[in-house]
Coordinates of C-alpha atoms and ligand atoms in Angstrom, one line a residue:
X1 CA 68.0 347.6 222.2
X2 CA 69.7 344.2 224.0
X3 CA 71.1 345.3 227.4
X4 CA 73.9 343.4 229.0
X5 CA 70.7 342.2 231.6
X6 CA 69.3 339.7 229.1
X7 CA 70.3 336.4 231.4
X8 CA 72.2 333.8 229.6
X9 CA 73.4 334.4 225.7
X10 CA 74.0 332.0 223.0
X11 CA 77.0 332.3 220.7
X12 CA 75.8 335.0 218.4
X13 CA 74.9 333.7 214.8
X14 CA 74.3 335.5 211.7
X15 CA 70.5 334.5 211.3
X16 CA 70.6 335.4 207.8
X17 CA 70.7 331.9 206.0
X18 CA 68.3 330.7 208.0
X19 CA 65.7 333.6 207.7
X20 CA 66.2 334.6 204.0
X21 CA 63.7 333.9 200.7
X22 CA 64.7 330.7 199.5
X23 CA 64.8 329.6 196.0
X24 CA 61.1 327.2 195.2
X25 CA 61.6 323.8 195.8
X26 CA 62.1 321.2 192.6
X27 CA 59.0 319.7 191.6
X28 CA 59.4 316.3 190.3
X29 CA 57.4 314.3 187.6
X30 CA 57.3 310.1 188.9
X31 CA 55.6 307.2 186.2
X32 CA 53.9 305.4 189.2
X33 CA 51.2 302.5 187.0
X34 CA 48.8 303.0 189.9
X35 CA 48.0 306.5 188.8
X36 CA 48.9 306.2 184.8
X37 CA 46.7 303.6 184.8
X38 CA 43.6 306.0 185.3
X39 CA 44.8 308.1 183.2
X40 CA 46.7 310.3 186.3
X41 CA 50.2 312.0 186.3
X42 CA 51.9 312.2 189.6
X43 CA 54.3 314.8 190.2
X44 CA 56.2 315.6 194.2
X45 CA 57.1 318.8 195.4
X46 CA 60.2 318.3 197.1
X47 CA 59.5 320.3 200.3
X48 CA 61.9 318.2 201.9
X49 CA 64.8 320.0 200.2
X50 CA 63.6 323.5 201.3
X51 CA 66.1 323.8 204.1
X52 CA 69.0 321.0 205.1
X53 CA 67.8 321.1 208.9
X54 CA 64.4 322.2 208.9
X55 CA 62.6 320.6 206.2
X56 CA 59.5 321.4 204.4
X57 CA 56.4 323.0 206.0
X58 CA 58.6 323.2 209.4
X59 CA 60.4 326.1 207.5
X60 CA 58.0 327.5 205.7
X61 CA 55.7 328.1 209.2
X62 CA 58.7 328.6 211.5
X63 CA 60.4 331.3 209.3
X64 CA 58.3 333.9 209.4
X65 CA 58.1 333.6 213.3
X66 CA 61.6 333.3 213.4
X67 CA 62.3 337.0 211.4
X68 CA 59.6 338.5 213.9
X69 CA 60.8 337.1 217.2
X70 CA 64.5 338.3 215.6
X71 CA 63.3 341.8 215.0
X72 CA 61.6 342.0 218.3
X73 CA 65.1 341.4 220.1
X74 CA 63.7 338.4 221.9
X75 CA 66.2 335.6 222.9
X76 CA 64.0 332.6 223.6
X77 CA 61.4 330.5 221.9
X78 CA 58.7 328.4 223.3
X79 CA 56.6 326.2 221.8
X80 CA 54.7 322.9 222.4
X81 CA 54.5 319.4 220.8
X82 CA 54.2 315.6 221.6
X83 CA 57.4 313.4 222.4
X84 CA 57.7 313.0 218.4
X85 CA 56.8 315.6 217.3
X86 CA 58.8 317.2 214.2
X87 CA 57.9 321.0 215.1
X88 CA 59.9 320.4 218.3
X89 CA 62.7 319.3 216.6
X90 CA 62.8 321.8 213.9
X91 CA 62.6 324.6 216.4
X92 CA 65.3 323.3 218.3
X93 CA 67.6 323.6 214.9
X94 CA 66.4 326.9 214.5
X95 CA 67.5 327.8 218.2
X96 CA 71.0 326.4 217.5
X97 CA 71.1 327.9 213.7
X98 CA 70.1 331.3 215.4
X99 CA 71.6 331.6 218.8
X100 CA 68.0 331.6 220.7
X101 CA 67.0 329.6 223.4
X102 CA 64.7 327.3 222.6
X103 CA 61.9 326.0 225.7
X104 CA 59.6 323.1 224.4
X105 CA 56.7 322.1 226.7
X106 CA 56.2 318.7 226.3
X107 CA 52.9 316.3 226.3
X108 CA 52.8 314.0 229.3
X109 CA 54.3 313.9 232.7
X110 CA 54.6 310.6 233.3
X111 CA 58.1 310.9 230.6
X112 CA 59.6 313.6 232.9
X113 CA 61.6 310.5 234.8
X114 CA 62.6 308.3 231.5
X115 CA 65.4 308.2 229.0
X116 CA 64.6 310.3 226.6
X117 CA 63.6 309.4 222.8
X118 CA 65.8 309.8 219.9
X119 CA 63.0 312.7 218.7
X120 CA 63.5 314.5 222.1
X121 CA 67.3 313.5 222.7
X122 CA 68.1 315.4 219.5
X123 CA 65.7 318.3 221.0
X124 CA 68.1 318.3 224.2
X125 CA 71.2 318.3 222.1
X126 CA 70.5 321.3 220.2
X127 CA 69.7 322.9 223.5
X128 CA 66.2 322.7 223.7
X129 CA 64.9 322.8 227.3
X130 CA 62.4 320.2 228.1
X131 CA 59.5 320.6 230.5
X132 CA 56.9 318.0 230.7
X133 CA 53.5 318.7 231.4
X134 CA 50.1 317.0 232.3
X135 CA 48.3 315.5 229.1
X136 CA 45.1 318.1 230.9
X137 CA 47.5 320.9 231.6
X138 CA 48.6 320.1 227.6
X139 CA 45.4 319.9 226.3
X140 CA 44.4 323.8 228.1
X141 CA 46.8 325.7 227.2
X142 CA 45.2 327.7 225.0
X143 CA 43.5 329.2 228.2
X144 CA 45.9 332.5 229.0
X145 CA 45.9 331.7 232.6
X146 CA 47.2 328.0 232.1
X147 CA 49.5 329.3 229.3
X148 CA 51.1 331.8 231.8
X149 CA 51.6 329.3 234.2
X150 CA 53.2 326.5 232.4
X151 CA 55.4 328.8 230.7
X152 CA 56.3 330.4 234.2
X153 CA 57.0 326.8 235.6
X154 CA 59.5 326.0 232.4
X155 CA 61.0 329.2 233.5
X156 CA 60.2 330.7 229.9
X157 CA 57.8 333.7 230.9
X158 CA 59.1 335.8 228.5
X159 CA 59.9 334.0 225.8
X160 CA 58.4 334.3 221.8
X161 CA 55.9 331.2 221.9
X162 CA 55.1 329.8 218.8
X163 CA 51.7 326.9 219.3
X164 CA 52.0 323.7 218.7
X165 CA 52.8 322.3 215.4
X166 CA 53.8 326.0 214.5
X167 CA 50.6 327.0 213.1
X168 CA 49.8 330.9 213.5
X169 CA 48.8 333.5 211.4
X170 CA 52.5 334.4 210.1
X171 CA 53.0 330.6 209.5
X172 CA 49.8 330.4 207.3
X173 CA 50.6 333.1 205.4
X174 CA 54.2 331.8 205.1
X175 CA 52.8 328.2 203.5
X176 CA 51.0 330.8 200.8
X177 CA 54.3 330.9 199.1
X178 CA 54.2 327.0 199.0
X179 CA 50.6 327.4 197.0
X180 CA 52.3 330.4 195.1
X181 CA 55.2 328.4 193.7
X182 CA 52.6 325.8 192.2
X183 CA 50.3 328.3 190.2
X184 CA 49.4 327.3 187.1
X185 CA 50.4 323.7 187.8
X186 CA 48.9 320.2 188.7
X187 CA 44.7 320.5 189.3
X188 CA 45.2 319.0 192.8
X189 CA 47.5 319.9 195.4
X190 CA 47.6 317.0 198.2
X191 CA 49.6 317.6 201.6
X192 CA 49.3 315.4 204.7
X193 CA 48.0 317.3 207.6
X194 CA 48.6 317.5 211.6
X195 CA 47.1 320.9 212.4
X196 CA 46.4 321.8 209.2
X197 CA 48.5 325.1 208.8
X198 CA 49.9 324.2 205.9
X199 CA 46.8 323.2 203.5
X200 CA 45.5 326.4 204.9
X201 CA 48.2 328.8 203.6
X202 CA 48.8 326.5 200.5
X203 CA 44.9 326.3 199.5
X204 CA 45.7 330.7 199.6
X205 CA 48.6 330.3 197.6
X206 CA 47.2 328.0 194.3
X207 CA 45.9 329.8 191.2
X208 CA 42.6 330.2 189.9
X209 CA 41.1 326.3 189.2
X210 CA 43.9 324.6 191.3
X211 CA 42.7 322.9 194.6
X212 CA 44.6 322.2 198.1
X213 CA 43.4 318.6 198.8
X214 CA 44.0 317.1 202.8
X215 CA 44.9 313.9 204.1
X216 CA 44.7 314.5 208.0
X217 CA 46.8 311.9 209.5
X218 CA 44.8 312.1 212.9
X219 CA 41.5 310.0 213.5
X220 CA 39.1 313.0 214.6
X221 CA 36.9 315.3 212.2
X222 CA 37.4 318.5 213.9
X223 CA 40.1 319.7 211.5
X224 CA 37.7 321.6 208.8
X225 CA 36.6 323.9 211.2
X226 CA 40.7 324.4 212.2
X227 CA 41.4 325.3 209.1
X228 CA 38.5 327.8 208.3
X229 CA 39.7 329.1 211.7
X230 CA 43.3 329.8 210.8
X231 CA 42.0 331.2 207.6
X232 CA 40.2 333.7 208.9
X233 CA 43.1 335.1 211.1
X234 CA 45.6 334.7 208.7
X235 CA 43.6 336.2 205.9
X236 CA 40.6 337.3 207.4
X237 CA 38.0 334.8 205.6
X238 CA 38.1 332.3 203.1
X239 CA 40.8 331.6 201.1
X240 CA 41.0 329.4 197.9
X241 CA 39.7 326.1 197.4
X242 CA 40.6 323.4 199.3
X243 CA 39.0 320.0 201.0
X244 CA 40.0 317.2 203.4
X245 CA 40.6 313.3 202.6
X246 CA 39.0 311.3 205.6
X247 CA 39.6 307.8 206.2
X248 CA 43.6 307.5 205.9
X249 CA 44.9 308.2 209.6
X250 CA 45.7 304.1 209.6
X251 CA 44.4 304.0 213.3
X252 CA 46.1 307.5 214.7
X253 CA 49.0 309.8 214.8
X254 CA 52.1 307.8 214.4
X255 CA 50.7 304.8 214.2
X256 CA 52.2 303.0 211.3
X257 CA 50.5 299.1 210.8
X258 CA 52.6 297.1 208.7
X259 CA 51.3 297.3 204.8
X260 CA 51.4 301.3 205.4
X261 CA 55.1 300.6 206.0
X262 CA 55.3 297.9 203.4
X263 CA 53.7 300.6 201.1
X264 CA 56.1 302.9 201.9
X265 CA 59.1 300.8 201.3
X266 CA 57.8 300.3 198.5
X267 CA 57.6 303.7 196.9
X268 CA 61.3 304.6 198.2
X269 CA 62.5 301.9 196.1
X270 CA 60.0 302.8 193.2
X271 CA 61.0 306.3 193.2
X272 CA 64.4 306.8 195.4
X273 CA 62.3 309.4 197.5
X274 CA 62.9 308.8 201.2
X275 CA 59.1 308.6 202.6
X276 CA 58.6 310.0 206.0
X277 CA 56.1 307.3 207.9
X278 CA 54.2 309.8 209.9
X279 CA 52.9 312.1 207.5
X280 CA 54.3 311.6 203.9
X281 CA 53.5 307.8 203.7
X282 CA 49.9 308.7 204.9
X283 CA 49.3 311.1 202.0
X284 CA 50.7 308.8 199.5
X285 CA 48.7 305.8 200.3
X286 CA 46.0 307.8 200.3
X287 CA 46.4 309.4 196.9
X288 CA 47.2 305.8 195.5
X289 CA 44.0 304.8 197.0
X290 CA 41.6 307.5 195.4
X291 CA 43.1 307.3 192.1
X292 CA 42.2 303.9 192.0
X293 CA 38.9 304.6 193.2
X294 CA 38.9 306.9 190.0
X295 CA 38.5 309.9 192.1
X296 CA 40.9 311.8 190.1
X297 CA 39.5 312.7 186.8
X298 CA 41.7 311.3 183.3
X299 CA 44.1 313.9 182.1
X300 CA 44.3 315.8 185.3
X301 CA 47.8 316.1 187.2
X302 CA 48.1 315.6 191.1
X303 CA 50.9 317.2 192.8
X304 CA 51.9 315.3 196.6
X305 CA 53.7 318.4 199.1
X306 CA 56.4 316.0 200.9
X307 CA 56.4 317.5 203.8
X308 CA 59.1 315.9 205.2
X309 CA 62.3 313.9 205.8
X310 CA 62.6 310.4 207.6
Ligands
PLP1 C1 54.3 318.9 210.8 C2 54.2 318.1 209.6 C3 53.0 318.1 208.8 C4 51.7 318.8 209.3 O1 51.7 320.1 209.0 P1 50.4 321.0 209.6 O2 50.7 322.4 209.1 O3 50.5 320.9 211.1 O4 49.2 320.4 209.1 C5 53.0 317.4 207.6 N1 54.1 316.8 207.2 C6 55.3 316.7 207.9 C7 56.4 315.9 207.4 C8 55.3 317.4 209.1 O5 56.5 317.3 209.8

């Protein structure tokens, strides 16, 4: 049990909104021509309506971790992410929603003396605790002995960490239910991916004949074996079928060249769905650009995860 030893306490919160079941999330039919045209229907999965302040897959991975760090008694979260990244943000909710501390360890040093973004700025005002960090310190801290360190130099030795981008075992097995909720639905299942968490729980989660399909929204080529990895922890091998999209990162993460935004103007005022530019308007473009490639077979449905919120 909590002592009265524990350092500083946040306002207690009920956690339980946050870390119950929540209902699926809608799935939406859209008549786009550049799919009906080959003979494709196009249907959303509005993950972005999951949870009011941590959307889509950010729920669906931080959840999970959130119920165990709860149960464990611990008071403080740590976790890691670029100066946009969403999982920072989200975690930083879920510190506030639930009373925990939140720590993030941030990539880059050189922004330890600048105004912050309005990505990290909203970190900061949900009470995150920023501590930047070297991009080599960053890029080694999945070495125990550098993982020890930064966290004892943010002051957050004993805190729950959660990796970057949120992606561990319990958050693999929590984007399952994502894959589970679409059985016996569309043929393909696209999501746009960062670490690839997501389309590794989802690809779990589909029914027999259904596949996960991946548009990494990072130039690179190392995610495949990522995901295979983060299978075999979460599920101990192989689970469902599932492949990667190549060739739609549009130059690298966050970068977002002007006919990507143009074509994501676009479908917002096709559709009404509000298009998140760093992932969501990756995976569209990209599914609008193999249908018309024909690599969508006629009469077969594709469903687009969105992710995310602008
Ligand atoms: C974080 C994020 C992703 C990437 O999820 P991974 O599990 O890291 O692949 C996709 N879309 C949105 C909107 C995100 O915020």
């Amino acid at each position: 049990m909590e002592g009265a030893d524990n350092g500083p306490v946040n306002r207690p919160v009920n956690p339980e909104p946050l870390l119950r079941p929540r209902p699926p999330s809608p799935v939406q039919e859209v008549r786009d021509e550049r799919f009906e045209r080959r003979g494709v229907r196009l249907l959303l999965k509005r993950d972005d309506l999951v949870h009011p302040e941590l959307p889509g897959n950010k729920w669906r991975k931080l959840a999970p971790n959130l119920r165990a760090a709860v149960a464990a008694g611990q008071r403080e979260l740590a976790t890691f992410g670029g100066a946009y990244s969403n999982h920072l943000r989200a975690t930083a909710a879920a510190g506030r929603l639930l009373g925990l501390g939140t720590v993030g360890i941030v990539r880059g040093h050189e922004l330890a003396g600048q105004p912050l973004n309005d990505s990290l700025a909203r970190c900061a005002a949900d009470g995150m605790r920023l501590h930047f960090v070297t991009r080599g310190d960053y890029r080694r801290k999945g070495e125990p002995e550098v993982l020890d360190r930064l966290l004892a130099a943010a002051g957050a030795s004993g805190a729950y960490v959660v990796p970057e981008g949120g992606s561990n075992p319990l958050a693999v097995r929590g984007c399952a239910e994502l894959g589970r909720e679409l059985r016996g639905g569309s043929d393909t299942v696209a999501v746009a991916c960062g670490t690839g968490g997501t389309l590794a729980g989802l690809a779990a989660g589909l029914g027999p004949g259904q596949r996960a399909l991946g548009v990494p929204v990072l130039a690179g080529g190392f995610l495949g074996a990522e995901i295979r990895s983060l299978q075999e922890r979460a599920f101990g091998g192989p689970a469902g079928e599932w492949a990667l999209a190549e060739g739609f990162d549009h130059g690298g993460y966050a970068r977002v060249p002007a006919a990507l935004e143009a074509f994501a103007a676009d479908f917002e005022a096709r559709h009404g769905v509000p298009v998140e530019r760093i992932y969501v308007a990756k995976l569209l473009w990209a599914l609008a650009a193999l249908a018309d490639r024909g690599a969508f077979p006629r009469g077969t449905a594709v469903t687009a995860v969105i992710t995310g919120r602008p």
